[in-house]
């Protein structure tokens, strides 16, 4: 195992629910885990992460605002951690959620939240996501409250020609964007092929995005900013799977990264974080030569190369 690896994860994503009100055709969290994490389980996980001095906590799903107690979960997370981010599709925010966010902003002067929106044009957005008008209203409200907004855009054939206009329009609410290319979802068995973008067209759009970034002084994260864009995470960062990042699902099973949907390295319902972080399953992930994601024609998906057995006494991951 790499000697530079920290004694605990630096970055943990907690999927507080597997339930989502949208059916985005490129969603990698499939098959879906249609359950919520109980409040008591969330508190237990957060306590362990805080004691381990985890630096950054990511709240995700499913759609986290589909969780019936998400306002309470957000308060708990922000009480225990300085750095908390929320990933949402932006469609389910209610007055009680906005009240909790406003309360956190007042206390911490910050509330980082990443909202997914593929296009401001409702017809274009509906081809992959939906409810653009509702998302735009919530982005405006969150901006007024003082939340720190990042807009996440997935490039597909549907929105390729609309992305620069979308960024220009939304720049009145935020300077921060995360633009990524669509990635194949193995579970869909090619049903998402019509979303994929030809490399030549994609390179043209990356150039246009860089130009608008420079023109407006925006912070736009794109995969092609990585020195070797075919190495590392699908979002463009170096691979963090099991090295500095883990994911905790609503049933408390633990995975090395978000996209490894069938690769489990532990279970917090009967193991401690320390046991999982130092365990054999996660060591096998770290010691394997597998590159975990990126373009399907060049890389082997970890899910294709790993199999797991799950349950007390059977957590070994085989590669």
Short mmCIF file of C-alpha atoms in Angstrom, two decimals:
data_model
loop_
_atom_site.label_atom_id
_atom_site.label_comp_id
_atom_site.label_asym_id
_atom_site.label_seq_id
_atom_site.Cartn_x
_atom_site.Cartn_y
_atom_site.Cartn_z
CA UNK A 1 0.00 0.00 0.00
CA UNK A 2 1.27 3.49 -0.84
CA UNK A 3 3.23 4.89 2.11
CA UNK A 4 1.95 8.41 1.34
CA UNK A 5 -1.64 7.39 1.97
CA UNK A 6 -3.22 9.16 4.96
CA UNK A 7 -4.25 7.30 8.11
CA UNK A 8 -7.92 8.03 7.28
CA UNK A 9 -9.84 9.24 4.22
CA UNK A 10 -9.48 12.91 3.40
CA UNK A 11 -12.73 13.02 1.44
CA UNK A 12 -15.88 10.99 2.14
CA UNK A 13 -19.16 10.95 0.23
CA UNK A 14 -22.24 9.88 2.18
CA UNK A 15 -25.15 8.87 -0.02
CA UNK A 16 -27.95 9.65 2.41
CA UNK A 17 -30.54 8.12 0.08
CA UNK A 18 -30.68 6.04 -3.07
CA UNK A 19 -34.06 7.52 -3.97
CA UNK A 20 -34.21 10.06 -6.78
CA UNK A 21 -37.12 11.81 -8.49
CA UNK A 22 -35.29 12.00 -11.83
CA UNK A 23 -34.19 9.26 -14.20
CA UNK A 24 -31.14 10.76 -15.88
CA UNK A 25 -30.04 8.40 -18.65
CA UNK A 26 -26.34 8.68 -17.75
CA UNK A 27 -26.68 8.14 -13.99
CA UNK A 28 -24.00 5.70 -12.79
CA UNK A 29 -25.72 4.90 -9.45
CA UNK A 30 -27.54 1.93 -10.95
CA UNK A 31 -29.17 -0.37 -10.13
CA UNK A 32 -30.76 2.05 -7.69
CA UNK A 33 -30.77 1.50 -3.94
CA UNK A 34 -34.27 2.67 -3.08
CA UNK A 35 -33.83 3.44 0.61
CA UNK A 36 -32.95 6.26 3.00
CA UNK A 37 -30.14 6.21 5.53
CA UNK A 38 -31.69 6.37 9.02
CA UNK A 39 -30.89 9.51 11.01
CA UNK A 40 -29.22 7.44 13.74
CA UNK A 41 -26.97 5.72 11.20
CA UNK A 42 -26.00 9.07 9.69
CA UNK A 43 -25.07 10.42 13.13
CA UNK A 44 -22.99 7.31 13.84
CA UNK A 45 -21.12 7.58 10.52
CA UNK A 46 -20.52 11.30 10.92
CA UNK A 47 -19.19 10.74 14.45
CA UNK A 48 -16.67 8.18 13.18
CA UNK A 49 -15.57 10.44 10.33
CA UNK A 50 -15.18 13.42 12.65
CA UNK A 51 -13.09 11.42 15.14
CA UNK A 52 -10.88 10.30 12.24
CA UNK A 53 -10.45 13.97 11.28
CA UNK A 54 -11.82 13.52 7.76
CA UNK A 55 -11.24 16.85 6.04
CA UNK A 56 -14.14 17.06 3.56
CA UNK A 57 -17.66 15.63 3.66
CA UNK A 58 -19.82 15.29 0.58
CA UNK A 59 -23.59 14.75 0.97
CA UNK A 60 -25.12 13.03 -2.04
CA UNK A 61 -27.56 10.35 -3.18
CA UNK A 62 -29.81 9.55 -5.03
CA UNK A 63 -31.24 12.98 -4.55
CA UNK A 64 -30.34 14.10 -1.01
CA UNK A 65 -33.33 16.46 -0.76
CA UNK A 66 -35.58 13.43 -1.25
CA UNK A 67 -34.51 12.29 2.24
CA UNK A 68 -37.35 13.18 4.66
CA UNK A 69 -34.89 14.46 7.29
CA UNK A 70 -32.30 16.13 5.06
CA UNK A 71 -32.63 19.46 6.89
CA UNK A 72 -31.58 17.70 10.11
CA UNK A 73 -28.78 15.82 8.35
CA UNK A 74 -27.38 19.07 6.97
CA UNK A 75 -27.37 20.70 10.39
CA UNK A 76 -25.59 17.70 11.93
CA UNK A 77 -22.99 17.58 9.15
CA UNK A 78 -22.20 21.29 9.37
CA UNK A 79 -21.96 21.15 13.16
CA UNK A 80 -19.30 18.43 12.97
CA UNK A 81 -17.38 19.48 9.84
CA UNK A 82 -16.02 22.74 8.55
CA UNK A 83 -16.02 21.59 4.91
CA UNK A 84 -19.33 20.12 3.73
CA UNK A 85 -20.65 20.01 0.18
CA UNK A 86 -24.05 18.91 -1.14
CA UNK A 87 -24.69 17.40 -4.58
CA UNK A 88 -28.26 17.85 -5.81
CA UNK A 89 -30.39 17.99 -8.94
CA UNK A 90 -31.96 21.16 -7.53
CA UNK A 91 -35.60 20.16 -8.00
CA UNK A 92 -36.80 19.23 -4.50
CA UNK A 93 -35.76 22.13 -2.28
CA UNK A 94 -38.60 23.08 0.08
CA UNK A 95 -39.00 26.08 2.46
CA UNK A 96 -37.70 24.01 5.41
CA UNK A 97 -34.59 23.10 3.40
CA UNK A 98 -33.97 26.72 2.46
CA UNK A 99 -34.45 27.72 6.10
CA UNK A 100 -31.81 25.21 7.20
CA UNK A 101 -29.42 26.44 4.50
CA UNK A 102 -29.98 30.07 5.49
CA UNK A 103 -29.29 29.15 9.11
CA UNK A 104 -26.01 27.46 8.14
CA UNK A 105 -24.97 30.41 5.96
CA UNK A 106 -25.62 32.76 8.88
CA UNK A 107 -23.47 30.62 11.18
CA UNK A 108 -20.62 29.71 8.81
CA UNK A 109 -20.83 32.34 6.07
CA UNK A 110 -20.82 29.47 3.58
CA UNK A 111 -22.94 26.66 2.19
CA UNK A 112 -21.26 24.88 -0.77
CA UNK A 113 -23.79 23.18 -3.03
CA UNK A 114 -23.37 21.64 -6.47
CA UNK A 115 -26.50 21.72 -8.63
CA UNK A 116 -26.81 19.69 -11.81
CA UNK A 117 -28.33 21.41 -14.84
CA UNK A 118 -27.51 20.45 -18.41
CA UNK A 119 -29.18 23.41 -20.14
CA UNK A 120 -31.25 26.46 -19.26
CA UNK A 121 -33.52 25.71 -22.23
CA UNK A 122 -36.26 23.48 -20.70
CA UNK A 123 -36.63 21.45 -23.90
CA UNK A 124 -32.92 20.72 -24.11
CA UNK A 125 -32.58 19.98 -20.39
CA UNK A 126 -35.58 17.64 -20.53
CA UNK A 127 -33.69 15.37 -22.93
CA UNK A 128 -31.38 14.28 -20.09
CA UNK A 129 -32.70 15.70 -16.81
CA UNK A 130 -35.87 17.81 -16.57
CA UNK A 131 -37.52 20.56 -14.49
CA UNK A 132 -35.18 23.31 -15.71
CA UNK A 133 -37.51 26.12 -14.62
CA UNK A 134 -37.70 24.77 -11.06
CA UNK A 135 -33.93 24.35 -10.89
CA UNK A 136 -33.36 27.90 -12.14
CA UNK A 137 -35.74 29.29 -9.50
CA UNK A 138 -33.88 27.40 -6.78
CA UNK A 139 -30.49 28.55 -8.07
CA UNK A 140 -31.72 32.14 -7.90
CA UNK A 141 -33.06 31.66 -4.36
CA UNK A 142 -29.90 29.94 -3.16
CA UNK A 143 -27.83 32.79 -4.59
CA UNK A 144 -29.97 35.30 -2.69
CA UNK A 145 -29.54 33.33 0.54
CA UNK A 146 -25.77 33.38 0.11
CA UNK A 147 -25.08 29.75 -0.78
CA UNK A 148 -21.88 28.95 -2.66
CA UNK A 149 -23.15 27.43 -5.90
CA UNK A 150 -21.35 25.22 -8.39
CA UNK A 151 -23.33 24.26 -11.49
CA UNK A 152 -22.51 20.81 -12.83
CA UNK A 153 -23.09 20.21 -16.55
CA UNK A 154 -22.77 16.84 -18.29
CA UNK A 155 -21.98 17.18 -21.97
CA UNK A 156 -24.02 14.95 -24.26
CA UNK A 157 -25.10 15.18 -27.88
CA UNK A 158 -28.28 16.82 -26.61
CA UNK A 159 -26.77 19.92 -24.96
CA UNK A 160 -23.42 20.31 -26.69
CA UNK A 161 -24.44 23.40 -28.64
CA UNK A 162 -26.20 24.97 -25.64
CA UNK A 163 -23.47 24.74 -23.01
CA UNK A 164 -21.77 28.10 -23.60
CA UNK A 165 -25.11 29.95 -23.53
CA UNK A 166 -26.03 28.10 -20.35
CA UNK A 167 -22.77 29.14 -18.67
CA UNK A 168 -23.18 32.76 -19.77
CA UNK A 169 -26.72 32.95 -18.37
CA UNK A 170 -25.85 31.29 -15.05
CA UNK A 171 -22.76 33.43 -14.50
CA UNK A 172 -25.06 36.03 -12.89
CA UNK A 173 -25.58 33.56 -10.01
CA UNK A 174 -22.20 31.83 -9.75
CA UNK A 175 -18.64 31.93 -11.02
CA UNK A 176 -18.15 28.21 -10.47
CA UNK A 177 -18.93 25.42 -12.92
CA UNK A 178 -18.00 21.77 -13.25
CA UNK A 179 -18.33 20.56 -16.83
CA UNK A 180 -17.73 16.89 -17.60
CA UNK A 181 -18.16 14.61 -20.57
CA UNK A 182 -20.74 11.86 -20.38
CA UNK A 183 -19.31 8.49 -19.33
CA UNK A 184 -20.70 5.08 -20.33
CA UNK A 185 -22.70 3.29 -17.64
CA UNK A 186 -21.88 -0.41 -17.75
CA UNK A 187 -25.18 -1.43 -16.18
CA UNK A 188 -27.09 0.13 -19.10
CA UNK A 189 -25.36 -2.22 -21.57
CA UNK A 190 -25.00 0.39 -24.31
CA UNK A 191 -28.46 1.94 -23.98
CA UNK A 192 -26.73 5.30 -23.41
CA UNK A 193 -24.61 5.15 -26.58
CA UNK A 194 -26.66 7.85 -28.30
CA UNK A 195 -25.55 10.35 -25.62
CA UNK A 196 -21.84 10.00 -26.40
CA UNK A 197 -20.07 12.85 -28.15
CA UNK A 198 -17.52 12.48 -30.93
CA UNK A 199 -14.01 13.45 -29.82
CA UNK A 200 -13.61 16.16 -32.47
CA UNK A 201 -16.86 17.90 -31.48
CA UNK A 202 -15.97 17.60 -27.82
CA UNK A 203 -12.56 19.22 -28.32
CA UNK A 204 -14.24 22.12 -30.11
CA UNK A 205 -16.59 22.68 -27.17
CA UNK A 206 -13.71 22.50 -24.67
CA UNK A 207 -12.05 25.34 -26.59
CA UNK A 208 -15.27 27.38 -26.52
CA UNK A 209 -15.65 26.79 -22.78
CA UNK A 210 -12.07 27.88 -22.11
CA UNK A 211 -12.72 31.03 -24.13
CA UNK A 212 -15.84 32.00 -22.15
CA UNK A 213 -14.03 31.12 -18.93
CA UNK A 214 -11.25 33.57 -19.78
CA UNK A 215 -13.65 36.23 -21.05
CA UNK A 216 -15.88 36.26 -17.95
CA UNK A 217 -13.25 35.35 -15.36
CA UNK A 218 -15.06 32.18 -14.31
CA UNK A 219 -13.83 29.09 -12.49
CA UNK A 220 -14.77 26.20 -14.76
CA UNK A 221 -13.42 22.74 -14.02
CA UNK A 222 -13.12 20.61 -17.15
CA UNK A 223 -11.41 17.22 -17.64
CA UNK A 224 -9.18 18.48 -20.43
CA UNK A 225 -7.37 20.72 -17.92
CA UNK A 226 -5.74 17.55 -16.55
CA UNK A 227 -2.24 17.07 -18.03
CA UNK A 228 -3.16 13.58 -19.21
CA UNK A 229 -6.93 13.56 -19.47
CA UNK A 230 -7.11 9.80 -19.97
CA UNK A 231 -5.58 9.09 -16.57
CA UNK A 232 -7.60 9.34 -13.40
CA UNK A 233 -11.18 10.08 -12.53
CA UNK A 234 -13.95 10.67 -15.02
CA UNK A 235 -14.24 14.22 -13.70
CA UNK A 236 -10.63 14.95 -14.62
CA UNK A 237 -8.99 14.61 -11.19
CA UNK A 238 -6.35 12.00 -10.31
CA UNK A 239 -7.96 8.77 -9.12
CA UNK A 240 -8.89 8.96 -5.43
CA UNK A 241 -10.56 5.54 -5.12
CA UNK A 242 -9.60 4.07 -1.77
CA UNK A 243 -6.52 6.30 -1.64
CA UNK A 244 -8.06 9.47 -0.26
CA UNK A 245 -11.77 8.88 -0.88
CA UNK A 246 -14.50 6.44 0.07
CA UNK A 247 -18.28 6.37 -0.40
CA UNK A 248 -20.82 5.30 2.24
CA UNK A 249 -24.16 4.13 0.86
CA UNK A 250 -27.56 4.35 2.60
CA UNK A 251 -27.22 0.73 3.81
CA UNK A 252 -23.79 1.61 5.29
CA UNK A 253 -21.80 -0.43 2.81
CA UNK A 254 -18.58 1.27 1.73
CA UNK A 255 -17.18 1.63 -1.78
CA UNK A 256 -13.83 3.04 -2.96
CA UNK A 257 -15.44 5.61 -5.27
CA UNK A 258 -18.78 6.80 -6.62
CA UNK A 259 -18.52 5.05 -9.98
CA UNK A 260 -17.53 1.65 -8.58
CA UNK A 261 -21.14 0.74 -7.91
CA UNK A 262 -20.57 -2.99 -7.39
CA UNK A 263 -17.27 -2.84 -5.54
CA UNK A 264 -17.67 -2.97 -1.76
CA UNK A 265 -14.71 -2.75 0.59
CA UNK A 266 -16.52 -2.84 3.91
CA UNK A 267 -19.68 -2.25 5.91
CA UNK A 268 -20.02 0.32 8.71
CA UNK A 269 -22.96 -1.55 10.19
CA UNK A 270 -20.51 -4.03 11.75
CA UNK A 271 -17.02 -2.64 11.00
CA UNK A 272 -15.24 0.52 12.08
CA UNK A 273 -13.88 3.07 9.65
CA UNK A 274 -10.35 2.19 10.78
CA UNK A 275 -10.90 -1.50 10.06
CA UNK A 276 -12.21 -0.76 6.57
CA UNK A 277 -9.48 1.77 5.74
CA UNK A 278 -6.74 -0.70 6.71
CA UNK A 279 -8.54 -3.82 5.48
CA UNK A 280 -7.61 -6.32 2.79
CA UNK A 281 -10.41 -5.38 0.34
CA UNK A 282 -9.32 -1.77 0.05
CA UNK A 283 -5.66 -2.81 -0.14
CA UNK A 284 -6.51 -5.00 -3.12
CA UNK A 285 -8.10 -2.02 -4.84
CA UNK A 286 -5.00 0.08 -4.19
CA UNK A 287 -2.58 -2.64 -5.27
CA UNK A 288 -4.41 -3.50 -8.50
CA UNK A 289 -3.15 -2.17 -11.86
CA UNK A 290 -6.69 -1.29 -12.88
CA UNK A 291 -7.53 2.21 -14.07
CA UNK A 292 -11.01 2.80 -12.73
CA UNK A 293 -12.83 4.85 -15.33
CA UNK A 294 -12.54 7.22 -18.32
CA UNK A 295 -13.38 6.33 -21.89
CA UNK A 296 -14.76 2.83 -22.30
CA UNK A 297 -12.78 2.17 -25.48
CA UNK A 298 -9.48 2.72 -23.66
CA UNK A 299 -10.01 1.77 -20.02
CA UNK A 300 -11.19 -1.19 -18.01
CA UNK A 301 -13.97 -0.37 -15.56
CA UNK A 302 -13.18 -1.51 -12.02
CA UNK A 303 -16.65 -3.07 -11.85
CA UNK A 304 -15.74 -5.39 -14.72
CA UNK A 305 -12.62 -6.57 -12.96
CA UNK A 306 -13.79 -6.84 -9.36
CA UNK A 307 -16.24 -9.12 -7.62
CA UNK A 308 -17.24 -9.06 -3.97
CA UNK A 309 -18.82 -11.19 -1.30
CA UNK A 310 -20.77 -9.28 1.31
CA UNK A 311 -21.72 -9.91 4.91
CA UNK A 312 -20.06 -10.49 8.27
CA UNK A 313 -16.94 -12.59 7.75
CA UNK A 314 -17.16 -12.25 3.96
CA UNK A 315 -15.85 -8.86 2.95
CA UNK A 316 -12.99 -10.00 0.75
CA UNK A 317 -12.78 -8.27 -2.60
CA UNK A 318 -11.32 -10.39 -5.39
CA UNK A 319 -9.48 -8.86 -8.30
#
